[in-house]
Amino acid sequence: MPTIRKLPVGLVNKIAAGEVIERPASVVKELLENSIDAGAKQVEVSIEGGGIDLIRITDNGCGIDQSQLTLAVAPHATSKLREDDDLFDVRTLGFRGEALASIAEISHMTLRSRIADEDSAYELIIRGGEQEPIRPTSGPVGTTIEIRHLFFNTPVRRKFMKSAQTEMGHVVEAFTRVALAYPHVHLLLLSGGRVLHDLPPTERWSERIRTFFGDEVADALMSIDQRDDKVSIRGYVADPSVSRSNNRMQYLFLNGRYIRDRALQHSLGEAYRGLLMVGRLPVCFLHIEIDPKTVDVNVHPTKVEVRFEDSGSIYSRLLSGLRTKFLNSNLVAKVRSEAVLPLEAEAFRAIPASAPEASSPTGLLDWAKSSASNLPGRVPEFRPFSDNNRFSVPNLGANRAATMEDPFFSPSPSTATLARPSHAENWEAETASPEIRRVDNVPMDETSSHSIDGSKRHLGFQIHNRYLVTEDETGMVIVDQHALHERILYEQIKNKVLSKSLDVQNLLVPETITLAASEMALALEYQQILADIGLTIEPFGGDTLLISSYPAILQGISPGEVLRQVLEPMLSGGKKPDVRNLLDELMNMIACKAAVKAGDRLTPDEISSLLEQREMYQDTHHCPHGRPTALFFSRDQLDKMFKRI
Ligand code: ADP
Ligand code: MG
């Protein structure tokens, strides 16, 4: 029978170190956090050889009493917890009492400290857990900890060290996280004697952010301040012009602690849905404050992950806070498209402040509801084209127009019209005349379902069967017809789903579909939500499902294919299989499939119907797939390009 014995302290410490101290940057993190917990106002971090040769951290915090030095490096010894209950009300960065013991076990550590009441500092040297006697030394109030020969007695760990440069990169990241979390602490970082960062205390968080991430990020920041009695979320998010291909620039601080949290990252992604290209992730710097009693920080050795008592409420507060902000902001679509015109970024303008708002944006539900149903009355001041206001462009597109058979481009030069920019001031007056027929031979599609009434005016024209060209008060707009229609449908479907009024097509003969076990499990788990969107499914034995209805709008597409496509992103692990994602996937897909495509010829009425829903391309610059919906050229910019001003 194997004998059970207690492990020697050194081995216990090494095991703990294995969890907590992965690389030099982990030491920097732990020591910096200790300095912050000690109330330091100034901390200097000095590194040699990426931290493999030396890590020295000096703070002006409360210091450690001579009699406590040995305890400080003992395992499971801490000044930060007293009662059992304290574990569920942690207000310090540390509490496990493991870091110093672990680090001392796997390095040569010098711990020098002085408290305010003593005249002398005291020094404790430990080599691989072996302590030397404490001796007095000189030094200011505070603590200095020096670590040399990290991992000298754990060769496997040592072997995994990367180059000094790589390790330094990790050190800088660890430093950055603490520096961002504590802007009122003066922090210094030196490498090889060179100052990398000298960060004086600041009241302005954005200053620190600028120091680390430069003007491009700092200039794109929008402030967030969303507080209620339970949660406070403050800080900055970058406007969609700045994004990253990974989520490393999502700095979330929970009660002063840098954390990574999948749910919150997901919430951020949701908030930016439609604003960023697919595969791009938002950049943010957010402080979240909640009652420490409502979060468990003891779930991860380095505490980078936490468990919220009510993660759903933080999720939705973050989402709605950001959404509200975006709807209230003039987001600049800094779209660059060489194919359009060689323009500078400024050519693409922000939504004009004077543009009619889609609604008073107060939250996600409002946002969802502020969509396409209320449009005809919203656009009277928006009348781009008028016969009174035409000027001839004899060669512009005449030949190509003929081959494109676009009703707005007549082969006859005299009827090829464009609104003249310099007459723009007159548009308002002209809108008084309701009957504006642009070109007499326009083939009107009387049966168009988009036709609202006989007096409808045309708001723009189609080019290349894929883009719609129009204008608004301040300039010219080119709209991607597919992206816009998709966006409109998405909002309509969202409304219908919310009001449970989506049209459903019942199948005379239910369709059977064979699914993999994982697909089947997911489908059945979300049977009710699928039903809300019109996909009625039932288990049919074994690996077979029966589909008896599907969303009417998807006529022509196999119901089985719809189901599979909706489940796919969640099964491949790309998305969390939850209600929100499932619904969004369904709505995206329906919108995408049902929308007009690039290449579809549209009737004038269809074009007008699309363009009437201007808030769809103004408020949201991207279709659900993240491509831009519209490009804006300001009149000033056009005037400049034509050298009028
Ligand atoms: P923890 O931070 O979880 O308490 P550590 O092993 O990191 O555990 O530190 C042990 C103890 O040593 C701390 O509780 C604290 O009392 C003391 N200590 C560590 N670093 C410092 C410091 N820089 N200034 C003052 N006290 C410190
Ligand atoms: Mg600690």
PDB file of C-alpha atoms and ligand atoms in Angstrom, residues 30 33-34 37 80 94-95 99 303, ligand 2:
ATOM      1  CA  GLU A  30       2.558  39.926  -7.719  1.00  0.00           C
ATOM      2  CA  GLU A  33       0.091  44.283  -6.391  1.00  0.00           C
ATOM      3  CA  ASN A  34       1.703  43.945  -2.988  1.00  0.00           C
ATOM      4  CA  ASP A  37      -1.952  46.900  -1.294  1.00  0.00           C
ATOM      5  CA  LYS A  80      -5.086  40.759   4.279  1.00  0.00           C
ATOM      6  CA  GLY A  94      -3.723  39.884  -2.630  1.00  0.00           C
ATOM      7  CA  PHE A  95      -5.180  37.547  -0.018  1.00  0.00           C
ATOM      8  CA  ALA A  99       3.248  34.935  -3.723  1.00  0.00           C
ATOM      9  CA  LYS A 303      -7.121  35.968  -9.920  1.00  0.00           C
TER      10      LYS A 303
HETATM   11 MG    MG B   2       0.486  39.426  -2.733  1.00  0.00          MG
END
